[in-house]
Structures are given as C-alpha cells and as structure tokens.
PDB file of C-alpha atoms in Angstrom:
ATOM      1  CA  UNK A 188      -6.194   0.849 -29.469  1.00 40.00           C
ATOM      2  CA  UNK A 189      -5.687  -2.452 -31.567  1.00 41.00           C
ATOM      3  CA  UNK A 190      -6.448  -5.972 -30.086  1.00 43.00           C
ATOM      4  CA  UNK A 191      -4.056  -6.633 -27.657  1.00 44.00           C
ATOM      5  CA  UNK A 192      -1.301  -9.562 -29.167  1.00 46.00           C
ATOM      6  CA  UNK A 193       0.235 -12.806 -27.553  1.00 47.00           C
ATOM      7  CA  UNK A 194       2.371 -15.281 -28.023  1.00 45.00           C
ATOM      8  CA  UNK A 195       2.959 -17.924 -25.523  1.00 47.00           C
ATOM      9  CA  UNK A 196       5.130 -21.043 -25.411  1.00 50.00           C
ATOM     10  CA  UNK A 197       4.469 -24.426 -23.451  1.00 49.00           C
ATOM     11  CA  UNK A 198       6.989 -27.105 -22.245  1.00 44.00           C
ATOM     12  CA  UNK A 199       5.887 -30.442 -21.537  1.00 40.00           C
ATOM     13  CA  UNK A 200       8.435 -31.720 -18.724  1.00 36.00           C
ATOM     14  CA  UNK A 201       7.430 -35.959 -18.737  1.00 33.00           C
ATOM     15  CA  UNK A 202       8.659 -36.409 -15.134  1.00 30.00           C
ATOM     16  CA  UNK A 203       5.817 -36.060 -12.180  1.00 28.00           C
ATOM     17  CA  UNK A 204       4.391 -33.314 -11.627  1.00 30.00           C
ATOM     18  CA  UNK A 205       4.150 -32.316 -15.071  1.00 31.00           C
ATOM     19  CA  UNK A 206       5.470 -28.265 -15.425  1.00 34.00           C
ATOM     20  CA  UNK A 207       4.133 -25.479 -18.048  1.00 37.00           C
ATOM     21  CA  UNK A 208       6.552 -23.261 -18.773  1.00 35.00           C
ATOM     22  CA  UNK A 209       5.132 -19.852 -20.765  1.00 36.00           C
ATOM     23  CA  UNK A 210       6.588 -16.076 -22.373  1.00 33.00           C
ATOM     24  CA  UNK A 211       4.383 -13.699 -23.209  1.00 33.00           C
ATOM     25  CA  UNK A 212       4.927 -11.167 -26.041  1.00 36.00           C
ATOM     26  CA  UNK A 213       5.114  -7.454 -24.702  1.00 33.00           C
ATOM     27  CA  UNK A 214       2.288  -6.236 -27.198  1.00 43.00           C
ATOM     28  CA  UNK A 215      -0.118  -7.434 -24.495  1.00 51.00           C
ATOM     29  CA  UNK A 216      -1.083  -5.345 -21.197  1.00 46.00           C
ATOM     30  CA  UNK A 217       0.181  -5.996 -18.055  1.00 38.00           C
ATOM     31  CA  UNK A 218      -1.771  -8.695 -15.906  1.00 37.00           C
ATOM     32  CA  UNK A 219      -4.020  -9.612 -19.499  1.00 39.00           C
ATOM     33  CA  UNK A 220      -1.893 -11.567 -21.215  1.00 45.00           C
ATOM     34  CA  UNK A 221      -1.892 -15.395 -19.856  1.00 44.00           C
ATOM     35  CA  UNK A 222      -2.409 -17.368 -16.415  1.00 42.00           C
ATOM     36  CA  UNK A 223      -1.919 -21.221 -15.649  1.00 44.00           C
ATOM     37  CA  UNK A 224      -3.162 -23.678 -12.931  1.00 44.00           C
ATOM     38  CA  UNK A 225      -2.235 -26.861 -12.370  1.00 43.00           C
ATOM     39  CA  UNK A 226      -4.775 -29.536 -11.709  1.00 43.00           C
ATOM     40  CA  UNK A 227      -2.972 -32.648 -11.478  1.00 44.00           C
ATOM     41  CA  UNK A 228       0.160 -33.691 -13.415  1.00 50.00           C
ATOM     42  CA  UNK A 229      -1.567 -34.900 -16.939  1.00 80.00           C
ATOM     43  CA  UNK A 230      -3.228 -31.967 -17.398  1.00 85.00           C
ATOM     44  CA  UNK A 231      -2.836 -28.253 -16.969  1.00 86.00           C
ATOM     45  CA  UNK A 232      -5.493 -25.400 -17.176  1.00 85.00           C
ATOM     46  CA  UNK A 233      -4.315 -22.336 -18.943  1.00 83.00           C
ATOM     47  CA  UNK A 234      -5.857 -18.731 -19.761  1.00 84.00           C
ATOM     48  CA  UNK A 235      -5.360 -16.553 -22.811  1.00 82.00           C
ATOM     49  CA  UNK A 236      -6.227 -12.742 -21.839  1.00 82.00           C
ATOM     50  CA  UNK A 237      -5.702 -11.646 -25.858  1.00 83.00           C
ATOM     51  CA  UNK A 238      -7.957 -11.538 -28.557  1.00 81.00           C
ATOM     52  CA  UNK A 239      -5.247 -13.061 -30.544  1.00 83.00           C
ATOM     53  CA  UNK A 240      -2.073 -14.556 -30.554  1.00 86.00           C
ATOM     54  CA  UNK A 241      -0.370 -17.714 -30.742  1.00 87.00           C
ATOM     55  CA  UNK A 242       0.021 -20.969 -28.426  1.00 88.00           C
ATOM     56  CA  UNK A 243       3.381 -23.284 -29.110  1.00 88.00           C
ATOM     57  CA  UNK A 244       3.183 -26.289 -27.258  1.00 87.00           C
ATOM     58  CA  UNK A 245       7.075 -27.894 -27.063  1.00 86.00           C
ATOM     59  CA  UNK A 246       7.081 -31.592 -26.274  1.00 82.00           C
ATOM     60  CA  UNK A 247       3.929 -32.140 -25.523  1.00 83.00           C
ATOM     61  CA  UNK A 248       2.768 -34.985 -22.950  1.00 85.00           C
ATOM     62  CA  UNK A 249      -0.894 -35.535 -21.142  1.00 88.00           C
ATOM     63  CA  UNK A 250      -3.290 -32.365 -21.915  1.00 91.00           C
ATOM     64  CA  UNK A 251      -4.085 -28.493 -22.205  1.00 90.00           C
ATOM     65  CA  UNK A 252      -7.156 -26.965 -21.705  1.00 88.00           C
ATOM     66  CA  UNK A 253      -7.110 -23.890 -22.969  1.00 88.00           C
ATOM     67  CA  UNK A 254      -9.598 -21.206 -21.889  1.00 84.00           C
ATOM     68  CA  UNK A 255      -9.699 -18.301 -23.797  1.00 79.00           C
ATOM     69  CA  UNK A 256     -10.374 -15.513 -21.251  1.00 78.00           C
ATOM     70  CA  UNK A 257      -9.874 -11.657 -23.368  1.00 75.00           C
ATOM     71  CA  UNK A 258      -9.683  -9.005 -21.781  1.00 73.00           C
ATOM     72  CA  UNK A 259     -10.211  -6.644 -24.641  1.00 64.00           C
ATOM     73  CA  UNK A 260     -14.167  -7.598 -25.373  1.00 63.00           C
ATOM     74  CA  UNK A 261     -17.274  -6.970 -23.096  1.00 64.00           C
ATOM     75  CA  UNK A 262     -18.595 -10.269 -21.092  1.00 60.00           C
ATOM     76  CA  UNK A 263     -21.943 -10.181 -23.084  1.00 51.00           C
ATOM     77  CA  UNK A 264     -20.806  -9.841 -26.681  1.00 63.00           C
ATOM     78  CA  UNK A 265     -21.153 -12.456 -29.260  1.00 72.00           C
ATOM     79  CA  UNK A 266     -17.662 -13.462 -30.356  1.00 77.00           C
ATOM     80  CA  UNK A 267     -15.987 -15.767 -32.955  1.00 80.00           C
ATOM     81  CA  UNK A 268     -13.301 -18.026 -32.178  1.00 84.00           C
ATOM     82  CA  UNK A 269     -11.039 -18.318 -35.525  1.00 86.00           C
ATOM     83  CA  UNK A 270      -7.820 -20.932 -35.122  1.00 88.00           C
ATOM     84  CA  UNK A 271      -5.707 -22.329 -37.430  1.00 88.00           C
ATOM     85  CA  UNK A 272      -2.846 -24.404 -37.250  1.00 89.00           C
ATOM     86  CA  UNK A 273       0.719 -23.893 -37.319  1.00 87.00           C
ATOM     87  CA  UNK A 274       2.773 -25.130 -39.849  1.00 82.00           C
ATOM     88  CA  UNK A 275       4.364 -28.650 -38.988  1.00 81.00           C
ATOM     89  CA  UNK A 276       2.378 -29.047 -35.786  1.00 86.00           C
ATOM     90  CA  UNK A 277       2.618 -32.354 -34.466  1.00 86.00           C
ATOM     91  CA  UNK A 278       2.271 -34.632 -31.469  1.00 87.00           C
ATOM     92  CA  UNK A 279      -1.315 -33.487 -30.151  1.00 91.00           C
ATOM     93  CA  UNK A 280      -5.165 -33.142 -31.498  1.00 92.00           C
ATOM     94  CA  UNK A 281      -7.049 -30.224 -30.559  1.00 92.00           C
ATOM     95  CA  UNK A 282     -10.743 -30.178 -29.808  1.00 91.00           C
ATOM     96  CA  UNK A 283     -13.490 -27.794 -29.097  1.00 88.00           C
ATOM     97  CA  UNK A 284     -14.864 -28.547 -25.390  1.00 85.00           C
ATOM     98  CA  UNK A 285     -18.249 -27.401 -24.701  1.00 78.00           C
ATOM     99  CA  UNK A 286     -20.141 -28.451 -21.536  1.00 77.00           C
ATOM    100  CA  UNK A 287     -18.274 -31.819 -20.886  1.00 78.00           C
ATOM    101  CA  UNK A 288     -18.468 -33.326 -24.453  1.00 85.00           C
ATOM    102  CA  UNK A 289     -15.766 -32.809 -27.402  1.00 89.00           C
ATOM    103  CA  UNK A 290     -15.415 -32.255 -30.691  1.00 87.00           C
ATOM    104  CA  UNK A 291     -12.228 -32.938 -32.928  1.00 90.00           C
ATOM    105  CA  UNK A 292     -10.650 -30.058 -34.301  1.00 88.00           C
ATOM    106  CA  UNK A 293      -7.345 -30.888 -35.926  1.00 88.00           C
ATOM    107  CA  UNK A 294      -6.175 -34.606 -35.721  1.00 88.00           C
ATOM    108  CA  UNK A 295      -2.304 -35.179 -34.983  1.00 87.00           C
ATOM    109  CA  UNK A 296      -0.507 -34.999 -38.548  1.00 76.00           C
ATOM    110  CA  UNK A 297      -3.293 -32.932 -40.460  1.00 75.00           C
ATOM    111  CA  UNK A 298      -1.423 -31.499 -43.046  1.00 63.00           C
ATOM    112  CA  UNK A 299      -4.423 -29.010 -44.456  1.00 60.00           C
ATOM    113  CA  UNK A 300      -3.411 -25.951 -46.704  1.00 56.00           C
ATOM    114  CA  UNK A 301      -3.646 -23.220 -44.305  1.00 63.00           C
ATOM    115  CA  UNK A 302      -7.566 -24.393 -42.842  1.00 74.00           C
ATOM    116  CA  UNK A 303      -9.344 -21.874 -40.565  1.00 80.00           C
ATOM    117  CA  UNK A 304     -11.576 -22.976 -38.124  1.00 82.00           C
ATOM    118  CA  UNK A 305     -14.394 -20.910 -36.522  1.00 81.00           C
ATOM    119  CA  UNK A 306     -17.054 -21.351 -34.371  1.00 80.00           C
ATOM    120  CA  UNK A 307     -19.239 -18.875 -31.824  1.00 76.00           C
ATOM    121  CA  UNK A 308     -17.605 -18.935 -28.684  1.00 69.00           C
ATOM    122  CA  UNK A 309     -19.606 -18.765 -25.244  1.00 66.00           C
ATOM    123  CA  UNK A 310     -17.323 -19.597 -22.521  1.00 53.00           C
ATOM    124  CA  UNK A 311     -16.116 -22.640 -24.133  1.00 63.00           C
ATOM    125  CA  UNK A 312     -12.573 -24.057 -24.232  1.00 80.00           C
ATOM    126  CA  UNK A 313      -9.877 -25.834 -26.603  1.00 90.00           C
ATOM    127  CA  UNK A 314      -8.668 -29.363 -25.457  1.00 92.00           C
ATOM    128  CA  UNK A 315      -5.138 -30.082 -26.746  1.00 93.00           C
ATOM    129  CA  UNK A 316      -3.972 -33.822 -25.828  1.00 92.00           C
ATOM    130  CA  UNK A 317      -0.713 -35.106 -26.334  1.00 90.00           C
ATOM    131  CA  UNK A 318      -0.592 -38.192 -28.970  1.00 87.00           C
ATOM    132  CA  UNK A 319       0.922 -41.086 -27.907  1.00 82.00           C
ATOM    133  CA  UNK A 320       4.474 -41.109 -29.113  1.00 73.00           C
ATOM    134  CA  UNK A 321       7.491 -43.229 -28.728  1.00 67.00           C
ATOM    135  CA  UNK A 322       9.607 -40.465 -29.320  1.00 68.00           C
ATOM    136  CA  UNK A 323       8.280 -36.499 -28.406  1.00 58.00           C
ATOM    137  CA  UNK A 324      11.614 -34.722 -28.606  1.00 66.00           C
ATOM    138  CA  UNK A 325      11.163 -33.612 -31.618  1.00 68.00           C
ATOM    139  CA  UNK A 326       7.363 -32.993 -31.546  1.00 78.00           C
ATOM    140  CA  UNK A 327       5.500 -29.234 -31.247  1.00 84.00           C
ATOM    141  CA  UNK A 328       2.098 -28.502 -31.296  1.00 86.00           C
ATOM    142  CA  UNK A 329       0.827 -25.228 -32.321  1.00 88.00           C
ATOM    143  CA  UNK A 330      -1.870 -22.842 -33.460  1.00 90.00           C
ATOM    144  CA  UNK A 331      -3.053 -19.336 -34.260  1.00 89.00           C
ATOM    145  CA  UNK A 332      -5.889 -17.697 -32.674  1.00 89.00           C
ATOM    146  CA  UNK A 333      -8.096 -14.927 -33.677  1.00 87.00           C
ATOM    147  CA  UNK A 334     -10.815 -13.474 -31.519  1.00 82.00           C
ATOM    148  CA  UNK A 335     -13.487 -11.195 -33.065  1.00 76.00           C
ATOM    149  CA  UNK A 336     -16.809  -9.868 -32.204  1.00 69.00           C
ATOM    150  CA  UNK A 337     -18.330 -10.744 -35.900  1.00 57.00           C
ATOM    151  CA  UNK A 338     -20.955 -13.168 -35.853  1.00 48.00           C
ATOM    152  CA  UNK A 339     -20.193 -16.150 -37.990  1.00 43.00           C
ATOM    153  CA  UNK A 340     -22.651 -18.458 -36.419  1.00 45.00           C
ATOM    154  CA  UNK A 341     -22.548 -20.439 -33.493  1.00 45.00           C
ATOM    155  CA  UNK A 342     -21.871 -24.128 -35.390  1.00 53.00           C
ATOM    156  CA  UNK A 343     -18.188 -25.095 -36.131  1.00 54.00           C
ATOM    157  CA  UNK A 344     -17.534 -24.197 -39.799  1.00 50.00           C
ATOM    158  CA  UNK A 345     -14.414 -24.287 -41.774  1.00 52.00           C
ATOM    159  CA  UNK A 346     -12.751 -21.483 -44.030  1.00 53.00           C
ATOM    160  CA  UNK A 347     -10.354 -21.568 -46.654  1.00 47.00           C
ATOM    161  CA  UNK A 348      -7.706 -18.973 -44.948  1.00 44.00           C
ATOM    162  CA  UNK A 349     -10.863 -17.224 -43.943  1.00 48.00           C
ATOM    163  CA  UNK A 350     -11.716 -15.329 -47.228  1.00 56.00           C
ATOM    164  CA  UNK A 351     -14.727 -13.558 -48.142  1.00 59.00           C
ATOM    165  CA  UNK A 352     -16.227 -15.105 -51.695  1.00 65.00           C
ATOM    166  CA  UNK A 353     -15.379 -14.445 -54.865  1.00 80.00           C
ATOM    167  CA  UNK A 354     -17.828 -11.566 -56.157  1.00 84.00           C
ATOM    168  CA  UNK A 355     -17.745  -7.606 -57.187  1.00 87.00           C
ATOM    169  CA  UNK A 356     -18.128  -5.518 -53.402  1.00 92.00           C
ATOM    170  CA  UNK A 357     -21.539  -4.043 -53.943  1.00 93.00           C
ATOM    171  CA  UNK A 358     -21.795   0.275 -52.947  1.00 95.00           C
ATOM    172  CA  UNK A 359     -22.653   0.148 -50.156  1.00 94.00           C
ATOM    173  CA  UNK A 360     -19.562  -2.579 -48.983  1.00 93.00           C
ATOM    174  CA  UNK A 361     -17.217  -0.643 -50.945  1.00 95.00           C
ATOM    175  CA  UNK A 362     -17.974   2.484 -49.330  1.00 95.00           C
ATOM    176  CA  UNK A 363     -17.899   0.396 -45.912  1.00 94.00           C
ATOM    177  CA  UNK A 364     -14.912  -1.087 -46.523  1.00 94.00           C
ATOM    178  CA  UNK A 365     -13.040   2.611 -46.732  1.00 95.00           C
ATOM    179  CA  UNK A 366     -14.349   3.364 -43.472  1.00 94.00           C
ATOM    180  CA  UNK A 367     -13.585  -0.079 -41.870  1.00 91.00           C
ATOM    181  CA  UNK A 368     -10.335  -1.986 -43.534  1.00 93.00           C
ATOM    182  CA  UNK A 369      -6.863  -2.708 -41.997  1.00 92.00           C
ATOM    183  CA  UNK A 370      -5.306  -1.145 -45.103  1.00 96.00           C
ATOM    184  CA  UNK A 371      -6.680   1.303 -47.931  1.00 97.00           C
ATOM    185  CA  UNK A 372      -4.344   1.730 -50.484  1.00 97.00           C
ATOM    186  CA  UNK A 373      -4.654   3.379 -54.432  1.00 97.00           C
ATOM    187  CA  UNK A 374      -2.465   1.041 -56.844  1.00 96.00           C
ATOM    188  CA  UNK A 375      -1.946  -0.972 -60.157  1.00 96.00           C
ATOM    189  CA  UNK A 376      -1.572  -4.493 -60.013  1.00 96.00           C
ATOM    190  CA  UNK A 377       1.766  -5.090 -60.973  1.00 94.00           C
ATOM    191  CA  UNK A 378       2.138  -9.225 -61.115  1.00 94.00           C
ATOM    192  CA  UNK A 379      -0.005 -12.220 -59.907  1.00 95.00           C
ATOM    193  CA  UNK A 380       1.685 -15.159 -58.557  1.00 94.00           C
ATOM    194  CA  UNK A 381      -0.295 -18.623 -57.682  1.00 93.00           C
ATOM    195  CA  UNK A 382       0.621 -20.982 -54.970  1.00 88.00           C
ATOM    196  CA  UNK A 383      -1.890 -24.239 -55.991  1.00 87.00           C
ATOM    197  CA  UNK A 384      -1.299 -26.210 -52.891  1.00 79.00           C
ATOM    198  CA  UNK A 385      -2.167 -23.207 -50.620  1.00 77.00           C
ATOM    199  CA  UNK A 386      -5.141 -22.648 -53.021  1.00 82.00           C
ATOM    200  CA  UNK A 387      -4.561 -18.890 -52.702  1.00 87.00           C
ATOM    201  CA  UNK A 388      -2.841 -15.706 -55.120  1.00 92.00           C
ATOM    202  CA  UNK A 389      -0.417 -13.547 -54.163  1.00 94.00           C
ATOM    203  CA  UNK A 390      -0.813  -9.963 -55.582  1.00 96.00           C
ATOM    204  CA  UNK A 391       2.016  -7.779 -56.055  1.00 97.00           C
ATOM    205  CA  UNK A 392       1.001  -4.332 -55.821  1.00 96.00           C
ATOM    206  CA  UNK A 393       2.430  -0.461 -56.779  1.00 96.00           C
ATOM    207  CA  UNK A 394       0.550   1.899 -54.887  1.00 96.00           C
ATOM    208  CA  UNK A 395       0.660   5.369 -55.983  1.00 95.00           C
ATOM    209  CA  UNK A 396      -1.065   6.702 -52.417  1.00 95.00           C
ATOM    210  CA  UNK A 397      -1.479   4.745 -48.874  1.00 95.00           C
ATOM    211  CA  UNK A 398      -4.728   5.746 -47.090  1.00 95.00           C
ATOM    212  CA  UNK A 399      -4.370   3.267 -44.057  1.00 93.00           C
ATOM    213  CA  UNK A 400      -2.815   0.613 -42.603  1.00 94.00           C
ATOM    214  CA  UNK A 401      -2.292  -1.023 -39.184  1.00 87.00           C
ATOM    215  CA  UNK A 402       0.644  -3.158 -40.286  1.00 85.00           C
ATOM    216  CA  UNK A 403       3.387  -2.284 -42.753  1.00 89.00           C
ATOM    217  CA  UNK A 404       1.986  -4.240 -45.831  1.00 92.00           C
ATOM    218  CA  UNK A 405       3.382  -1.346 -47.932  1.00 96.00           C
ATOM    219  CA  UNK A 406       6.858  -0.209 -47.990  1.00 94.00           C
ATOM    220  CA  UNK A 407       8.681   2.695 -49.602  1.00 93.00           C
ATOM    221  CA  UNK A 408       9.601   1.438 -52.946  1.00 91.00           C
ATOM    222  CA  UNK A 409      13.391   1.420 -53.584  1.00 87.00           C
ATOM    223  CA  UNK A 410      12.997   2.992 -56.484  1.00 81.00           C
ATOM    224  CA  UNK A 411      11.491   5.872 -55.298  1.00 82.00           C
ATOM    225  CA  UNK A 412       7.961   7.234 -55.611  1.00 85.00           C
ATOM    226  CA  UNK A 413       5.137   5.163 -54.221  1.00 93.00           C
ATOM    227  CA  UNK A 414       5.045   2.049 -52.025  1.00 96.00           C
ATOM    228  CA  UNK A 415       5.206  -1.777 -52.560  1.00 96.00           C
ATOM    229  CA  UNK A 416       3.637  -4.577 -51.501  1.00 96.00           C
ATOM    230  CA  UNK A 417       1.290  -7.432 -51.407  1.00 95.00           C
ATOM    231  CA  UNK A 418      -1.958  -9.028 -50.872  1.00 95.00           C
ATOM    232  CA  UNK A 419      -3.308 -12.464 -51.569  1.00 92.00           C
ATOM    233  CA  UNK A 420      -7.024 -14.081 -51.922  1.00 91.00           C
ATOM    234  CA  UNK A 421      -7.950 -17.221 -53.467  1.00 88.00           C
ATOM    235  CA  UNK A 422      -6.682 -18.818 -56.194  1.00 89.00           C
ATOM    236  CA  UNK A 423     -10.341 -19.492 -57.444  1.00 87.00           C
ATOM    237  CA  UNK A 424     -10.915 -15.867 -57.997  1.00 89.00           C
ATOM    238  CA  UNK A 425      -8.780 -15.590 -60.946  1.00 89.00           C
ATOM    239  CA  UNK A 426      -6.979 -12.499 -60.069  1.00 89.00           C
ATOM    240  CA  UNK A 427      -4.571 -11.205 -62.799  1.00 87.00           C
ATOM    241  CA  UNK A 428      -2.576  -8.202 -63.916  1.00 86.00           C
ATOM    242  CA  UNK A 429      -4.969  -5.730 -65.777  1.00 82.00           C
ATOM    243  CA  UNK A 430      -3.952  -1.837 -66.537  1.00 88.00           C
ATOM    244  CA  UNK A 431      -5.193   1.222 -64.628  1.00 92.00           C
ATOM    245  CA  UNK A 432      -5.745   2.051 -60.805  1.00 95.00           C
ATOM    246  CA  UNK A 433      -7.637   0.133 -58.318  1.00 96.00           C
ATOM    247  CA  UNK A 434      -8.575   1.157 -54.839  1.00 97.00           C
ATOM    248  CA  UNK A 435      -7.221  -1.974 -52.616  1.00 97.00           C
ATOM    249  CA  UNK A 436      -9.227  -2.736 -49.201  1.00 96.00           C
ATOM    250  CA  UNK A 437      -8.913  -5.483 -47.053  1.00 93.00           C
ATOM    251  CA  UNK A 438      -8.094  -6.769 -43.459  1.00 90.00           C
ATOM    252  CA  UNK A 439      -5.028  -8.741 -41.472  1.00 88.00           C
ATOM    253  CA  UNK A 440      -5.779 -12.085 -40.885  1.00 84.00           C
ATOM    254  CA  UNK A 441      -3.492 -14.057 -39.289  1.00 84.00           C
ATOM    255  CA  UNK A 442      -0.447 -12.056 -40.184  1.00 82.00           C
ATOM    256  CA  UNK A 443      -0.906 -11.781 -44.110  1.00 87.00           C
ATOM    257  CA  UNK A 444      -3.090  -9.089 -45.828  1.00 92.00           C
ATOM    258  CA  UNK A 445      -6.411 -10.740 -47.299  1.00 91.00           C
ATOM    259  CA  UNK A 446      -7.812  -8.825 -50.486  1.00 93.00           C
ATOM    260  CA  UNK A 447     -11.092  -7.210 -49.856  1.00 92.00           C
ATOM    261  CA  UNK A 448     -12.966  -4.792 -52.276  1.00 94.00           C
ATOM    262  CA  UNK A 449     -10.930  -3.841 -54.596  1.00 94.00           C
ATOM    263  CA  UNK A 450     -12.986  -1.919 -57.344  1.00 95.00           C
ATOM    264  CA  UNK A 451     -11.539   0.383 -60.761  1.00 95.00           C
ATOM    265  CA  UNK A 452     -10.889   3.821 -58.715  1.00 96.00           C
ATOM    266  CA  UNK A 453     -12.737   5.917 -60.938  1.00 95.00           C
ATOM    267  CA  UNK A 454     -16.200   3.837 -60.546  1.00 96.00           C
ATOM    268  CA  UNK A 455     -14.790   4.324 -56.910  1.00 96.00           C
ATOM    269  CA  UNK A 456     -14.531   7.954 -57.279  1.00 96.00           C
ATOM    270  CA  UNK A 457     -18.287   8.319 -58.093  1.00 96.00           C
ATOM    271  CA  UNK A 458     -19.409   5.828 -56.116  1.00 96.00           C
ATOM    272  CA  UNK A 459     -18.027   7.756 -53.440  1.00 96.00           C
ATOM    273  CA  UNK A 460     -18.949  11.257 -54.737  1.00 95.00           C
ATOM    274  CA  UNK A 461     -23.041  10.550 -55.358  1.00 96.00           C
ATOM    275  CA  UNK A 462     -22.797   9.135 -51.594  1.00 95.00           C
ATOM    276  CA  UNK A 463     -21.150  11.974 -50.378  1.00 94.00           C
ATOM    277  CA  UNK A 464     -24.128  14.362 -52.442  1.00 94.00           C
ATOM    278  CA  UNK A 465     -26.580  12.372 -50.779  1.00 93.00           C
ATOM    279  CA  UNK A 466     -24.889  12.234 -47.528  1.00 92.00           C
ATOM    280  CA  UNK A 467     -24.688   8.384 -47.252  1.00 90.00           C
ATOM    281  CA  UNK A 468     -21.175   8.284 -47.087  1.00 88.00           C
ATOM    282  CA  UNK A 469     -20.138   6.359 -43.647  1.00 91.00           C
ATOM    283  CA  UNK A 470     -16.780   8.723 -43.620  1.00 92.00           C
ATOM    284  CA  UNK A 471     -14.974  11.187 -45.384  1.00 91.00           C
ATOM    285  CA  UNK A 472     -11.960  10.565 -47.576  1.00 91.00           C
ATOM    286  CA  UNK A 473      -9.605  12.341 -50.139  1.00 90.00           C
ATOM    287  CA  UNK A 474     -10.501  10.799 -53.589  1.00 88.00           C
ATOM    288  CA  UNK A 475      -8.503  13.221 -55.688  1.00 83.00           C
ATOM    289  CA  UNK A 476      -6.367  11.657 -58.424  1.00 70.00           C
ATOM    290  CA  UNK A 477      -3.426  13.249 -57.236  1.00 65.00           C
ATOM    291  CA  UNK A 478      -1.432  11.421 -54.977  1.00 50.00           C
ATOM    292  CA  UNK A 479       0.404  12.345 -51.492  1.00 49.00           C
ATOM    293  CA  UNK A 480       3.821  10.721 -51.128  1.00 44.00           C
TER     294      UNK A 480
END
C-alpha cells in the first residue's frame, strides 16, 4: 500500500473563539487522516495522521501548532520531516518547535525557488503564527509535507527541491534503484528545457517500454507507440539531448518526478547481467531490447 495522502484546509475566523475549519482528501484511511483541539482562541492544536500531504491555512490569525501524528510508520522508527512551501504563501512564519524553544523555518514573504526543508523528526511539531496584517483577506499560508523513514540527519538542513547530487549512479545504486524507484522507464531523451529561477531541468522523455510507476508520469503517446513524459533535476547537472536509450529511475517528490540513475541501457544491460551471474542482483527484471507496449 502507498503512503496514505492528505490535504487539509484551515480558516482563520478573527471573531472570539477563534474556529478551524478542515477537509480531508479521501486518499487517506478512515479515522488517520487529521484531528483538531482547541486550546484557547489564538491558538489551535492540530494532528496530521499522513505521511504526506498538504496544509492550506486561509486567513490566517493567532497560531497553529501542527503535530504531525502518521499513522502509516512504527512509533520507534527514525523519520524525516521534508516541507516546503507553497507557492504565494503569505501572512504567517513557520517554525520547527522542539521541547519549548523555536526555530524559524520560512519567514512571511520568503519567496525561495522551490526550498525543501528537512530535519529528523522525534515527536516534534511545526509552529505556524499569523503575521501581523492590516489586511488578511487576501492572505493564505501553505506548505507541503513529506514524511519518510530515510535518515537525513537529525539537524535542520536545506535542499534544493530535494535532489540527489550531480554524479554517475555507481552498480550497485543502479541496480538498487531498479528494485526501489517510483518509476523505471527505457527511453531517449527527446528535449531539455531550463527554468533558471527554479534552478532545475525539465526532461522530455520517449520511452520505448514502462517498467514501473506509482503515478502516471508517462502517458500513451498520441502518436502511437510508446509513452511520453517528463522528469526534471537540477539545472547544474547539465542535462541535454544525446542519442540512444537510457534506463530512467527516479522517485515522486512532492508531486513532480525527480531524475535518479539514469545510465546508457546497454552498460545497464551488463551491469545487470554479471549481477544476475553472480547472484547479486537485489531483483529480477526483463532487460531484453525488445520492448512491450
């Protein structure tokens, strides 16, 4: 089963006896998704029971605090905390809250190029509080979360979209990534595009056979005969259109497809093959040239 999925929605009412009002998208289980308390009219306690989703906060007056509660993950694992926020989110800044003291996460009016934020998360919580505004009709507040049981350190660190670096998969990662990926795909690179203030590269892919994937990246290409669709990674990576086959890896990260490994299918095709001789291949996989459609 994949992570359960929310999306909830706040409304700040400025009268007493300040009211949260919340939906909850139907791709999360019954009873799992979300709970609020109120604790006295500035400030409302609320409980996310997804390992990812998204919180909208619509006119936002006093404070959140924002426990993130899943569900989906044993008490005793070590998890990562990824959030990033949404475009044109205004009106509030959100901190990290961790045994009474706080730590700024995103100040009101950050206008950052799609940052990622991550830190380990052990029963901690998120602080939203409202700026002070003259005028908060027009004002939401917003961000994605991702919850994840990859260790990425306990400190707050930053990531650019949350990409991997810019280097060749070795082997043993390629062979990983087969076995592990949101989406494996065989394909030419058909165009690159670049989108400088996003600091990332959108590749536009025609794959000739679809492996995996958990979300409908790749769609039946109108002209018949293979799928389309595309990936991005960072623009520092220098992706562009070169000839012949590639096998395409890589995960969902908040909603888009990030680029993996991504190696020449033939040196994939014996990577694979002295692995499998050797039995050190982690699964099994077609790797004939011909494809299925």
């Amino acid at each position: 089963m994949g992570a359960a999925e929310a999306s909830a929605w706040w409304v700040g009412v400025p009268q007493a006896g300040a009211r949260v009002g919340w939906a909850l998208a139907d791709a999360c289980p019954p009873r799992s998704g979300l709970t609020h308390e109120a604790h006295r009219k500035e400030v409302e306690q609320v409980y996310l029971r997804c390992s990812q989703g998204s919180v909208e906060w619509m006119y936002p007056t006093g404070a959140l605090i924002v426990n993130v509660r899943p569900n989906t993950f044993p008490p005793s694992r070590h998890l990562t905390l990824c959030i990033k926020p949404l475009r044109d989110s205004s009106g509030a800044n959100i901190y990290l809250e961790r045994t009474g003291e706080l730590k700024l996460l995103v100040r009101d009016g950050d206008r950052g190029p799609g940052q990622v934020l991550c830190f380990g998360f052990e029963h901690g919580g998120l602080f939203v509080e409202a700026a002070p505004q003259q005028d908060i009709s027009r004002r939401t507040t917003g961000f994605q979360y991702e919850l994840t049981s990859r260790h990425a350190g306990s400190d707050l660190h930053a990531l650019s979209g949350g990409w991997p670096p810019c280097r060749p998969c070795s082997d043993a990662e390629v062979l990983l990534a087969v076995c592990t990926s949101d989406f494996v795909v065989r394909g030419s690179i058909q165009n690159v595009t670049h989108a400088p203030e996003q600091q990332e590269s959108a590749i536009h892919l025609h794959v000739s056979r679809l492996y995996r994937q958990k979300s409908r990246v790749f769609r039946p290409a109108p002209e018949g005969g293979g799928w389309r669709g595309r990936v991005t990674t960072l623009l520092q990576c220098g992706v562009r259109p070169g000839r012949g086959e590639f096998l395409f890896t890589g995960h969902m990260h908040f909603g888009e497809a990030r680029l993996g490994c991504a190696p020449r299918f033939k040196d994939f095709q014996r990577t694979y093959r002295d692995a499998e001789e050797r039995g050190l291949n982690p699964c099994e996989m077609d790797v004939s040239l011909h494809p299925h459609l």
